Coordinates of N, CA and C and ligand atoms in Angstrom, one line a residue:
M1 N 21.3 134.4 -75.2 CA 21.3 133.9 -73.8 C 20.1 133.1 -73.6
I2 N 20.3 131.9 -72.9 CA 19.2 131.0 -72.6 C 18.4 131.6 -71.4
K3 N 17.1 131.7 -71.6 CA 16.2 132.2 -70.5 C 15.2 131.2 -70.1
R4 N 15.2 130.7 -68.9 CA 14.1 129.8 -68.5 C 12.8 130.6 -68.3
K5 N 11.7 130.0 -68.8 CA 10.4 130.8 -68.7 C 9.7 130.5 -67.3
N6 N 8.8 131.4 -66.9 CA 8.0 131.2 -65.7 C 8.8 130.9 -64.5
I7 N 9.9 131.6 -64.3 CA 10.7 131.4 -63.1 C 10.5 132.7 -62.2
I8 N 10.7 132.5 -60.9 CA 10.6 133.7 -60.0 C 12.0 134.4 -60.0
K9 N 11.9 135.7 -60.2 CA 13.2 136.5 -60.1 C 13.1 137.6 -59.1
I10 N 14.0 137.5 -58.2 CA 14.0 138.6 -57.1 C 15.3 139.4 -57.2
A11 N 15.1 140.7 -57.2 CA 16.3 141.6 -57.4 C 16.4 142.4 -56.1
I12 N 17.6 142.4 -55.5 CA 17.9 143.2 -54.3 C 19.1 144.1 -54.5
D13 N 18.9 145.4 -54.2 CA 20.1 146.3 -54.2 C 20.2 146.8 -52.8
S14 N 21.5 147.1 -52.4 CA 21.7 147.6 -51.0 C 23.1 148.1 -50.9
P15 N 23.3 149.0 -50.0 CA 24.7 149.4 -49.6 C 25.4 148.3 -48.8
A16 N 26.7 148.4 -48.6 CA 27.4 147.3 -47.9 C 26.9 147.1 -46.5
A17 N 26.8 145.9 -46.1 CA 26.5 145.4 -44.7 C 25.1 145.9 -44.2
A18 N 24.1 146.0 -45.1 CA 22.8 146.4 -44.7 C 21.9 145.2 -44.3
G19 N 22.5 144.0 -44.5 CA 21.7 142.8 -44.2 C 21.1 142.1 -45.4
A20 N 21.4 142.6 -46.6 CA 20.7 142.1 -47.8 C 21.1 140.6 -48.0
G21 N 22.4 140.3 -47.8 CA 22.9 138.9 -48.0 C 22.1 137.9 -47.2
T22 N 22.0 138.2 -45.9 CA 21.3 137.3 -44.9 C 19.9 137.1 -45.4
L23 N 19.2 138.3 -45.7 CA 17.8 138.2 -46.1 C 17.6 137.4 -47.4
A24 N 18.5 137.7 -48.4 CA 18.4 137.0 -49.7 C 18.6 135.5 -49.6
K25 N 19.5 135.1 -48.6 CA 19.7 133.7 -48.4 C 18.4 133.1 -47.8
Q26 N 17.8 133.7 -46.9 CA 16.6 133.2 -46.2 C 15.5 133.1 -47.3
I27 N 15.3 134.1 -48.1 CA 14.3 134.2 -49.1 C 14.5 133.0 -50.1
S28 N 15.7 132.9 -50.5 CA 16.1 131.9 -51.5 C 15.8 130.5 -51.0
K29 N 16.1 130.3 -49.7 CA 15.8 129.0 -49.2 C 14.3 128.7 -49.1
H30 N 13.6 129.7 -48.6 CA 12.2 129.6 -48.4 C 11.4 129.3 -49.8
Y31 N 11.8 130.0 -50.8 CA 11.1 129.8 -52.1 C 11.9 128.9 -53.1
N32 N 12.9 128.3 -52.6 CA 13.7 127.4 -53.4 C 14.3 128.1 -54.7
L33 N 15.0 129.2 -54.4 CA 15.6 130.0 -55.5 C 17.1 129.9 -55.5
L34 N 17.8 130.0 -56.6 CA 19.2 130.0 -56.6 C 19.6 131.4 -56.1
Y35 N 20.5 131.4 -55.1 CA 21.0 132.7 -54.5 C 22.3 133.1 -55.1
L36 N 22.5 134.3 -55.6 CA 23.8 134.8 -56.1 C 24.1 136.1 -55.4
D37 N 25.2 136.1 -54.7 CA 25.7 137.3 -54.0 C 26.6 137.9 -55.1
T38 N 26.1 138.9 -55.8 CA 26.9 139.4 -57.0 C 28.2 140.1 -56.6
G39 N 28.2 140.6 -55.4 CA 29.4 141.3 -55.0 C 30.6 140.4 -55.0
K40 N 30.3 139.1 -54.7 CA 31.4 138.1 -54.6 C 32.2 138.0 -55.9
A41 N 31.5 138.2 -57.1 CA 32.3 138.1 -58.3 C 33.3 139.2 -58.5
Y42 N 32.8 140.4 -58.0 CA 33.8 141.5 -58.0 C 34.9 141.3 -57.0
R43 N 34.6 140.6 -55.9 CA 35.6 140.3 -54.9 C 36.6 139.3 -55.4
V44 N 36.1 138.4 -56.2 CA 37.1 137.4 -56.8 C 38.1 138.1 -57.7
L45 N 37.6 139.0 -58.5 CA 38.5 139.8 -59.3 C 39.5 140.7 -58.5
A46 N 38.9 141.3 -57.5 CA 39.7 142.1 -56.6 C 40.8 141.3 -55.9
L47 N 40.5 140.2 -55.4 CA 41.5 139.3 -54.8 C 42.6 139.0 -55.8
N48 N 42.2 138.6 -57.0 CA 43.2 138.3 -58.0 C 44.1 139.5 -58.3
K49 N 43.5 140.7 -58.4 CA 44.2 141.9 -58.7 C 45.3 142.2 -57.6
L50 N 44.8 141.9 -56.3 CA 45.7 142.2 -55.2 C 46.9 141.1 -55.2
R51 N 46.5 139.9 -55.6 CA 47.5 138.8 -55.5 C 48.5 138.9 -56.7
Y52 N 47.9 139.2 -57.9 CA 48.7 139.2 -59.1 C 48.6 140.6 -59.8
P53 N 49.1 141.6 -59.2 CA 48.9 143.0 -59.8 C 49.5 143.1 -61.2
K54 N 50.6 142.4 -61.5 CA 51.2 142.6 -62.8 C 50.5 141.8 -63.9
K55 N 50.0 140.7 -63.5 CA 49.2 139.8 -64.5 C 47.8 140.3 -64.8
F56 N 47.3 141.1 -63.8 CA 45.8 141.4 -63.9 C 45.5 142.4 -65.0
N57 N 44.7 141.9 -66.0 CA 44.2 142.8 -67.0 C 42.8 142.2 -67.5
L58 N 42.2 142.8 -68.5 CA 40.8 142.4 -68.8 C 40.8 140.9 -69.3
N59 N 41.8 140.5 -70.0 CA 41.8 139.1 -70.5 C 41.8 138.1 -69.3
F60 N 42.7 138.4 -68.4 CA 42.9 137.7 -67.1 C 41.5 137.6 -66.4
A61 N 40.9 138.8 -66.3 CA 39.6 138.9 -65.5 C 38.6 138.0 -66.2
K62 N 38.5 138.1 -67.6 CA 37.6 137.3 -68.3 C 37.7 135.8 -68.1
K63 N 39.0 135.4 -68.1 CA 39.2 133.9 -67.9 C 38.8 133.5 -66.5
K64 N 39.1 134.4 -65.5 CA 38.7 134.0 -64.1 C 37.2 133.9 -64.0
I65 N 36.5 134.8 -64.6 CA 35.0 134.8 -64.5 C 34.4 133.7 -65.3
N66 N 35.0 133.4 -66.5 CA 34.5 132.3 -67.3 C 34.6 130.9 -66.6
N67 N 35.7 130.8 -65.8 CA 35.9 129.5 -65.1 C 35.3 129.5 -63.7
L68 N 34.6 130.6 -63.3 CA 34.1 130.7 -61.9 C 32.9 129.9 -61.7
K69 N 32.9 129.2 -60.6 CA 31.7 128.4 -60.2 C 31.1 129.0 -58.9
I70 N 29.8 128.8 -58.8 CA 29.1 129.4 -57.6 C 29.8 129.0 -56.3
E71 N 30.3 127.8 -56.2 CA 31.0 127.3 -55.0 C 32.2 128.1 -54.7
D72 N 32.9 128.7 -55.8 CA 34.1 129.4 -55.5 C 33.8 130.7 -54.8
L73 N 32.5 131.1 -54.7 CA 32.2 132.4 -54.1 C 32.1 132.3 -52.5
N74 N 32.3 131.1 -52.0 CA 32.2 130.9 -50.6 C 33.5 131.0 -49.8
K75 N 34.6 131.3 -50.5 CA 35.9 131.3 -49.9 C 36.0 132.5 -48.9
K76 N 36.6 132.2 -47.7 CA 36.7 133.1 -46.6 C 37.5 134.3 -47.0
E77 N 38.6 134.1 -47.8 CA 39.5 135.2 -48.1 C 38.8 136.3 -48.9
L78 N 37.6 136.0 -49.5 CA 36.9 137.1 -50.2 C 36.3 138.1 -49.3
L79 N 36.2 137.7 -48.0 CA 35.4 138.6 -47.1 C 36.2 139.7 -46.5
S80 N 37.5 139.8 -46.7 CA 38.2 140.8 -46.0 C 37.9 142.2 -46.4
N81 N 38.2 143.1 -45.5 CA 37.9 144.6 -45.8 C 38.7 145.1 -47.0
K82 N 39.9 144.6 -47.1 CA 40.8 145.0 -48.1 C 40.3 144.6 -49.5
V83 N 39.8 143.4 -49.6 CA 39.2 142.8 -50.8 C 38.0 143.6 -51.2
G84 N 37.2 143.9 -50.2 CA 35.9 144.7 -50.4 C 36.2 146.1 -51.0
A85 N 37.2 146.7 -50.4 CA 37.6 148.1 -50.9 C 38.1 148.0 -52.3
E86 N 39.0 147.0 -52.6 CA 39.5 146.9 -54.0 C 38.3 146.5 -55.0
A87 N 37.4 145.7 -54.5 CA 36.2 145.4 -55.3 C 35.5 146.6 -55.7
S88 N 35.3 147.6 -54.8 CA 34.5 148.8 -55.1 C 35.3 149.7 -56.1
L89 N 36.6 149.5 -56.1 CA 37.5 150.3 -57.1 C 37.3 149.7 -58.5
I90 N 37.5 148.4 -58.6 CA 37.4 147.8 -59.9 C 36.0 147.8 -60.5
A91 N 35.0 147.9 -59.6 CA 33.6 147.9 -60.0 C 33.2 149.2 -60.7
K92 N 34.2 150.1 -60.7 CA 33.9 151.4 -61.4 C 34.1 151.2 -62.9
S93 N 34.8 150.2 -63.3 CA 35.2 150.0 -64.7 C 34.1 149.4 -65.5
K94 N 33.7 150.0 -66.6 CA 32.7 149.5 -67.4 C 33.1 148.1 -68.0
S95 N 34.3 148.0 -68.4 CA 34.8 146.7 -69.0 C 34.7 145.6 -68.0
I96 N 35.1 145.9 -66.8 CA 35.1 144.8 -65.8 C 33.6 144.5 -65.5
R97 N 32.7 145.5 -65.5 CA 31.3 145.2 -65.2 C 30.7 144.4 -66.3
N98 N 31.1 144.6 -67.5 CA 30.6 143.8 -68.7 C 30.9 142.4 -68.5
I99 N 32.1 142.1 -68.0 CA 32.6 140.7 -67.8 C 31.7 140.1 -66.7
V100 N 31.6 140.8 -65.6 CA 30.9 140.2 -64.5 C 29.4 140.1 -64.8
N101 N 28.8 141.0 -65.5 CA 27.4 141.0 -65.8 C 27.0 139.7 -66.6
K102 N 27.9 139.3 -67.5 CA 27.6 138.0 -68.2 C 27.4 136.8 -67.3
F103 N 28.3 136.8 -66.3 CA 28.3 135.7 -65.3 C 26.9 135.8 -64.5
Q104 N 26.6 137.0 -64.1 CA 25.4 137.2 -63.3 C 24.1 136.8 -64.1
L105 N 24.1 137.3 -65.4 CA 22.9 137.0 -66.2 C 22.7 135.5 -66.4
R106 N 23.8 134.8 -66.6 CA 23.7 133.4 -66.8 C 22.9 132.7 -65.6
F107 N 23.2 133.1 -64.4 CA 22.5 132.5 -63.3 C 21.1 133.1 -63.0
A108 N 21.0 134.4 -63.3 CA 19.7 135.1 -63.0 C 18.6 134.5 -63.9
Y109 N 18.9 134.3 -65.2 CA 17.8 133.9 -66.1 C 17.8 132.4 -66.4
N110 N 18.9 131.7 -66.0 CA 18.9 130.2 -66.3 C 19.5 129.5 -65.1
P111 N 18.8 129.6 -64.0 CA 19.3 128.8 -62.8 C 19.0 127.3 -63.0
P112 N 19.8 126.5 -62.4 CA 19.6 125.0 -62.6 C 18.2 124.6 -62.3
K113 N 17.7 123.6 -63.1 CA 16.3 123.2 -63.1 C 15.7 122.9 -61.7
K114 N 16.6 122.5 -60.8 CA 16.0 122.2 -59.4 C 15.5 123.4 -58.7
F115 N 15.9 124.6 -59.2 CA 15.4 125.8 -58.5 C 14.2 126.4 -59.2
H116 N 13.3 127.1 -58.4 CA 12.1 127.7 -59.0 C 12.4 129.1 -59.6
G117 N 13.6 129.5 -59.4 CA 14.0 130.8 -59.9 C 15.3 131.3 -59.3
S118 N 15.5 132.6 -59.3 CA 16.8 133.2 -58.8 C 16.6 134.4 -57.9
C119 N 17.5 134.6 -57.0 CA 17.5 135.8 -56.2 C 18.9 136.4 -56.2
L120 N 19.0 137.6 -56.7 CA 20.4 138.2 -56.7 C 20.4 139.4 -55.9
D121 N 21.5 139.6 -55.2 CA 21.7 140.9 -54.5 C 23.0 141.6 -54.9
G122 N 23.0 142.9 -54.9 CA 24.2 143.7 -55.4 C 23.9 145.2 -55.3
R123 N 24.4 145.9 -56.4 CA 24.2 147.3 -56.4 C 23.4 147.8 -57.6
D124 N 23.4 147.0 -58.7 CA 22.7 147.4 -59.9 C 21.7 146.3 -60.4
I125 N 21.3 145.5 -59.5 CA 20.5 144.3 -59.9 C 19.1 144.7 -60.3
T126 N 18.5 145.7 -59.6 CA 17.1 146.0 -59.9 C 16.9 146.7 -61.2
Y127 N 17.9 147.4 -61.7 CA 17.7 148.1 -63.0 C 18.6 147.7 -64.1
N128 N 19.7 146.9 -63.8 CA 20.6 146.5 -64.8 C 20.6 145.1 -65.1
I129 N 20.6 144.2 -64.1 CA 20.7 142.8 -64.3 C 19.3 142.2 -64.4
L130 N 18.4 142.5 -63.5 CA 17.1 141.9 -63.5 C 16.0 143.0 -63.6
P131 N 16.0 143.8 -64.7 CA 15.0 144.9 -64.7 C 13.6 144.4 -64.8
D132 N 13.4 143.1 -65.2 CA 12.1 142.5 -65.3 C 11.8 141.6 -64.1
A133 N 12.5 141.8 -63.0 CA 12.3 140.9 -61.8 C 10.9 141.0 -61.3
N134 N 10.4 139.9 -60.7 CA 9.0 139.9 -60.2 C 8.9 140.7 -58.9
F135 N 10.0 140.8 -58.2 CA 10.1 141.5 -56.9 C 11.4 142.3 -56.9
K136 N 11.3 143.5 -56.4 CA 12.5 144.3 -56.3 C 12.5 145.0 -54.9
F137 N 13.7 144.9 -54.3 CA 13.8 145.5 -52.9 C 15.1 146.3 -52.8
F138 N 15.0 147.4 -52.1 CA 16.2 148.2 -51.7 C 16.3 148.1 -50.2
I139 N 17.4 147.4 -49.8 CA 17.6 147.1 -48.4 C 18.6 148.1 -47.8
T140 N 18.3 148.8 -46.7 CA 19.3 149.7 -46.2 C 19.3 149.7 -44.6
A141 N 20.2 150.4 -44.0 CA 20.3 150.5 -42.6 C 21.2 151.7 -42.4
N142 N 21.1 152.3 -41.2 CA 22.0 153.5 -41.0 C 23.5 153.0 -40.9
I143 N 24.4 154.0 -41.1 CA 25.8 153.6 -41.3 C 26.4 153.0 -40.1
K144 N 26.0 153.5 -38.9 CA 26.6 152.9 -37.7 C 26.2 151.4 -37.5
T145 N 24.9 151.2 -37.7 CA 24.4 149.8 -37.6 C 25.1 148.9 -38.6
R146 N 25.3 149.4 -39.8 CA 25.9 148.6 -40.8 C 27.4 148.3 -40.4
A147 N 28.1 149.3 -39.9 CA 29.5 149.1 -39.5 C 29.6 148.1 -38.3
I148 N 28.7 148.2 -37.4 CA 28.7 147.3 -36.2 C 28.5 145.9 -36.7
R149 N 27.5 145.7 -37.6 CA 27.2 144.3 -38.1 C 28.4 143.8 -38.8
R150 N 29.1 144.6 -39.7 CA 30.2 144.1 -40.5 C 31.4 143.8 -39.5
Y151 N 31.6 144.7 -38.5 CA 32.7 144.5 -37.6 C 32.5 143.1 -36.9
K152 N 31.3 142.8 -36.4 CA 31.0 141.6 -35.7 C 31.3 140.4 -36.6
E153 N 30.9 140.5 -37.9 CA 31.1 139.4 -38.8 C 32.5 139.1 -39.0
L154 N 33.3 140.2 -39.2 CA 34.7 140.0 -39.4 C 35.5 139.5 -38.2
K155 N 35.0 139.9 -37.0 CA 35.6 139.4 -35.8 C 35.3 138.0 -35.6
K156 N 34.1 137.5 -36.0 CA 33.7 136.1 -35.9 C 34.7 135.3 -36.8
L157 N 35.1 135.9 -37.9 CA 36.0 135.2 -38.8 C 37.5 135.3 -38.4
K158 N 37.7 135.9 -37.2 CA 39.0 136.1 -36.6 C 39.9 137.1 -37.5
M159 N 39.2 138.0 -38.1 CA 40.0 139.0 -38.9 C 40.5 140.1 -38.0
N160 N 41.7 140.6 -38.2 CA 42.3 141.5 -37.4 C 42.0 143.0 -37.9
I161 N 40.9 143.5 -37.3 CA 40.5 144.9 -37.8 C 39.8 145.6 -36.7
S162 N 39.9 147.0 -36.7 CA 39.2 147.7 -35.6 C 37.9 148.2 -36.1
F163 N 37.0 148.6 -35.2 CA 35.7 149.2 -35.6 C 35.9 150.4 -36.5
G164 N 36.8 151.3 -36.1 CA 37.1 152.5 -36.8 C 37.4 152.2 -38.3
E165 N 38.3 151.2 -38.5 CA 38.7 150.8 -39.9 C 37.5 150.4 -40.7
V166 N 36.6 149.6 -40.0 CA 35.4 149.1 -40.7 C 34.5 150.2 -41.1
L167 N 34.3 151.1 -40.2 CA 33.4 152.3 -40.4 C 33.9 153.1 -41.6
K168 N 35.2 153.4 -41.6 CA 35.9 154.2 -42.6 C 35.7 153.5 -44.0
S169 N 35.9 152.2 -44.0 CA 35.9 151.5 -45.2 C 34.4 151.4 -45.8
I170 N 33.4 151.3 -44.9 CA 32.0 151.3 -45.4 C 31.7 152.7 -46.0
K171 N 32.2 153.7 -45.3 CA 31.9 155.1 -45.8 C 32.5 155.3 -47.2
L172 N 33.7 154.8 -47.3 CA 34.4 155.0 -48.6 C 33.7 154.2 -49.7
R173 N 33.3 153.0 -49.4 CA 32.6 152.2 -50.4 C 31.2 152.8 -50.8
D174 N 30.5 153.3 -49.8 CA 29.2 154.0 -50.0 C 29.5 155.1 -51.0
K175 N 30.5 155.9 -50.8 CA 30.8 157.0 -51.6 C 31.0 156.5 -53.1
R176 N 31.9 155.5 -53.2 CA 32.2 155.0 -54.5 C 31.0 154.4 -55.2
D177 N 30.2 153.6 -54.4 CA 29.1 152.9 -55.0 C 27.9 153.8 -55.4
F178 N 27.7 154.8 -54.6 CA 26.5 155.7 -54.9 C 26.9 156.8 -56.0
T179 N 28.1 157.1 -56.1 CA 28.5 158.2 -57.0 C 29.1 157.9 -58.3
R180 N 29.5 156.6 -58.5 CA 30.2 156.3 -59.7 C 29.3 156.5 -60.9
K181 N 30.0 156.7 -62.1 CA 29.2 157.0 -63.3 C 28.5 155.8 -63.8
V182 N 29.2 154.7 -63.8 CA 28.7 153.4 -64.3 C 27.9 152.6 -63.3
A183 N 26.7 152.3 -63.6 CA 25.9 151.5 -62.7 C 26.0 151.8 -61.2
P184 N 25.6 153.1 -60.9 CA 25.7 153.4 -59.4 C 24.6 152.8 -58.6
L185 N 24.8 152.7 -57.3 CA 23.8 152.1 -56.4 C 22.7 153.2 -56.3
K186 N 21.5 152.7 -56.5 CA 20.3 153.7 -56.3 C 19.1 152.9 -56.1
K187 N 18.1 153.5 -55.5 CA 16.8 152.8 -55.3 C 15.9 153.2 -56.5
T188 N 15.5 152.2 -57.2 CA 14.6 152.5 -58.3 C 13.2 152.7 -57.7
K189 N 12.3 153.4 -58.5 CA 11.0 153.7 -58.1 C 10.2 152.4 -57.8
D190 N 10.4 151.4 -58.6 CA 9.6 150.2 -58.4 C 10.2 149.2 -57.4
S191 N 11.2 149.6 -56.6 CA 11.7 148.8 -55.5 C 11.1 149.1 -54.2
V192 N 10.8 148.1 -53.4 CA 10.3 148.4 -52.0 C 11.4 148.6 -51.1
L193 N 11.3 149.7 -50.4 CA 12.4 150.1 -49.4 C 12.2 149.3 -48.1
I194 N 13.3 148.7 -47.6 CA 13.2 148.0 -46.3 C 14.4 148.5 -45.5
N195 N 14.1 149.2 -44.4 CA 15.2 149.7 -43.6 C 15.3 148.7 -42.4
T196 N 16.5 148.1 -42.3 CA 16.7 147.0 -41.4 C 17.3 147.5 -40.0
T197 N 17.5 148.8 -39.9 CA 18.2 149.4 -38.7 C 17.6 148.8 -37.4
N198 N 16.3 148.9 -37.3 CA 15.7 148.5 -36.0 C 14.9 147.2 -36.1
L199 N 15.2 146.4 -37.1 CA 14.4 145.2 -37.3 C 15.3 144.0 -37.1
S200 N 14.7 142.9 -36.5 CA 15.5 141.7 -36.3 C 15.6 141.0 -37.7
K201 N 16.4 140.0 -37.8 CA 16.5 139.3 -39.1 C 15.2 138.7 -39.4
R202 N 14.6 138.1 -38.4 CA 13.3 137.4 -38.6 C 12.2 138.4 -39.1
A203 N 12.2 139.6 -38.4 CA 11.2 140.6 -38.8 C 11.4 141.0 -40.3
C204 N 12.6 141.2 -40.7 CA 12.9 141.6 -42.1 C 12.4 140.5 -43.0
F205 N 12.7 139.3 -42.7 CA 12.3 138.2 -43.6 C 10.8 138.1 -43.7
L206 N 10.1 138.3 -42.6 CA 8.6 138.2 -42.6 C 8.0 139.3 -43.4
K207 N 8.6 140.5 -43.3 CA 8.2 141.7 -44.1 C 8.2 141.4 -45.6
I208 N 9.3 140.8 -46.0 CA 9.5 140.5 -47.4 C 8.6 139.4 -47.8
K209 N 8.5 138.4 -47.0 CA 7.7 137.2 -47.3 C 6.2 137.6 -47.5
K210 N 5.8 138.6 -46.7 CA 4.4 139.0 -46.7 C 4.1 139.7 -48.1
I211 N 5.1 140.5 -48.6 CA 5.0 141.1 -49.9 C 4.9 140.1 -51.0
I212 N 5.8 139.1 -50.9 CA 5.9 138.1 -52.0 C 4.6 137.2 -52.0
D213 N 4.2 136.8 -50.8 CA 3.1 135.9 -50.7 C 1.8 136.6 -51.2
K214 N 1.7 137.8 -50.9 CA 0.5 138.6 -51.3 C 0.3 138.6 -52.8
K215 N 1.4 138.8 -53.4 CA 1.4 138.9 -54.9 C 1.1 137.5 -55.5
I216 N 1.7 136.5 -54.9 CA 1.5 135.1 -55.4 C 0.0 134.8 -55.2
L217 N -0.5 135.2 -54.1 CA -1.9 134.9 -53.8 C -2.9 135.6 -54.7
L218 N -2.6 136.9 -55.0 CA -3.4 137.7 -55.9 C -3.4 137.1 -57.3
N219 N -2.2 136.7 -57.8 CA -2.0 136.3 -59.2 C -2.3 134.8 -59.4
G220 N -2.4 134.1 -58.3 CA -2.5 132.6 -58.4 C -1.1 132.0 -58.7
N221 N -0.2 132.8 -59.3 CA 1.2 132.4 -59.4 C 2.0 133.6 -59.5
I222 N 3.2 133.5 -59.9 CA 4.0 134.8 -60.0 C 3.8 135.6 -61.2
Ligands
C5P1 O1 28.3 143.3 -51.8 P1 29.8 143.4 -51.6 O2 30.1 144.3 -50.4 O3 30.5 142.1 -51.5 O4 30.4 144.1 -52.9 C1 31.7 144.5 -53.0 C2 31.8 145.6 -54.0 O5 31.4 145.2 -55.3 C3 30.8 146.8 -53.7 O6 31.3 147.7 -52.8 C4 30.5 147.3 -55.1 O7 31.5 148.3 -55.4 C5 30.7 146.2 -56.0 N1 29.5 145.6 -56.5 C6 28.9 146.3 -57.6 N2 27.8 145.8 -58.2 C7 27.2 144.7 -57.7 C8 27.7 144.0 -56.6 C9 28.9 144.6 -56.0 O8 29.4 147.3 -58.1 N3 26.1 144.2 -58.3

């Protein structure tokens, strides 16, 4: 695997709808990093499994991921609750994870030259994909806050769903993500915990920025 030297690598893990995506985007923009929402790759496969249940197998998944471009991750249909739930099901499979991991590693260690580095968020980034990240964060918020945030996001996208359904789905995904045998969601000892429950987006960003800037200042670089 090609690895660019001296790049900034930021790893973020978090349960669903904790605000990690918003933060990761802000951080990436501020430090000129390539941002990769790793859950989207699982969602692409989940969407394909829902659409083509008979065709879907490991080879099919491999082809989809090999041809996947970062721009493909922005599609609205990937955001539905149904796709999210299916993603957490297929993410239990070691073979599926191996396929998705290759895609993630490519962007994590070899982002396009115009970027100073990469920032990835997901469930196993801090210890599986970017164990040597310069910065590691575990972002969380209480379940009700997360469900309210996701509900508002989905409503903004005009998706037909109730708050109860969103809450149930987040609880189910938490259970799957925290307890699965392969690459479970966990906070590593070397990750900084950020609880976003009572913090504004700006406050969260500034908290993380302070940590990053302090290290850069101390080391002269990363
Ligand atoms: O982050 P997002 O909610 O889009 O992720 C969808 C699902 O993909 C998660 O519930 C999780 O099961 C899976 N996932 C994962 N590992 C990652 C990112 C996402 O298992 N690094």
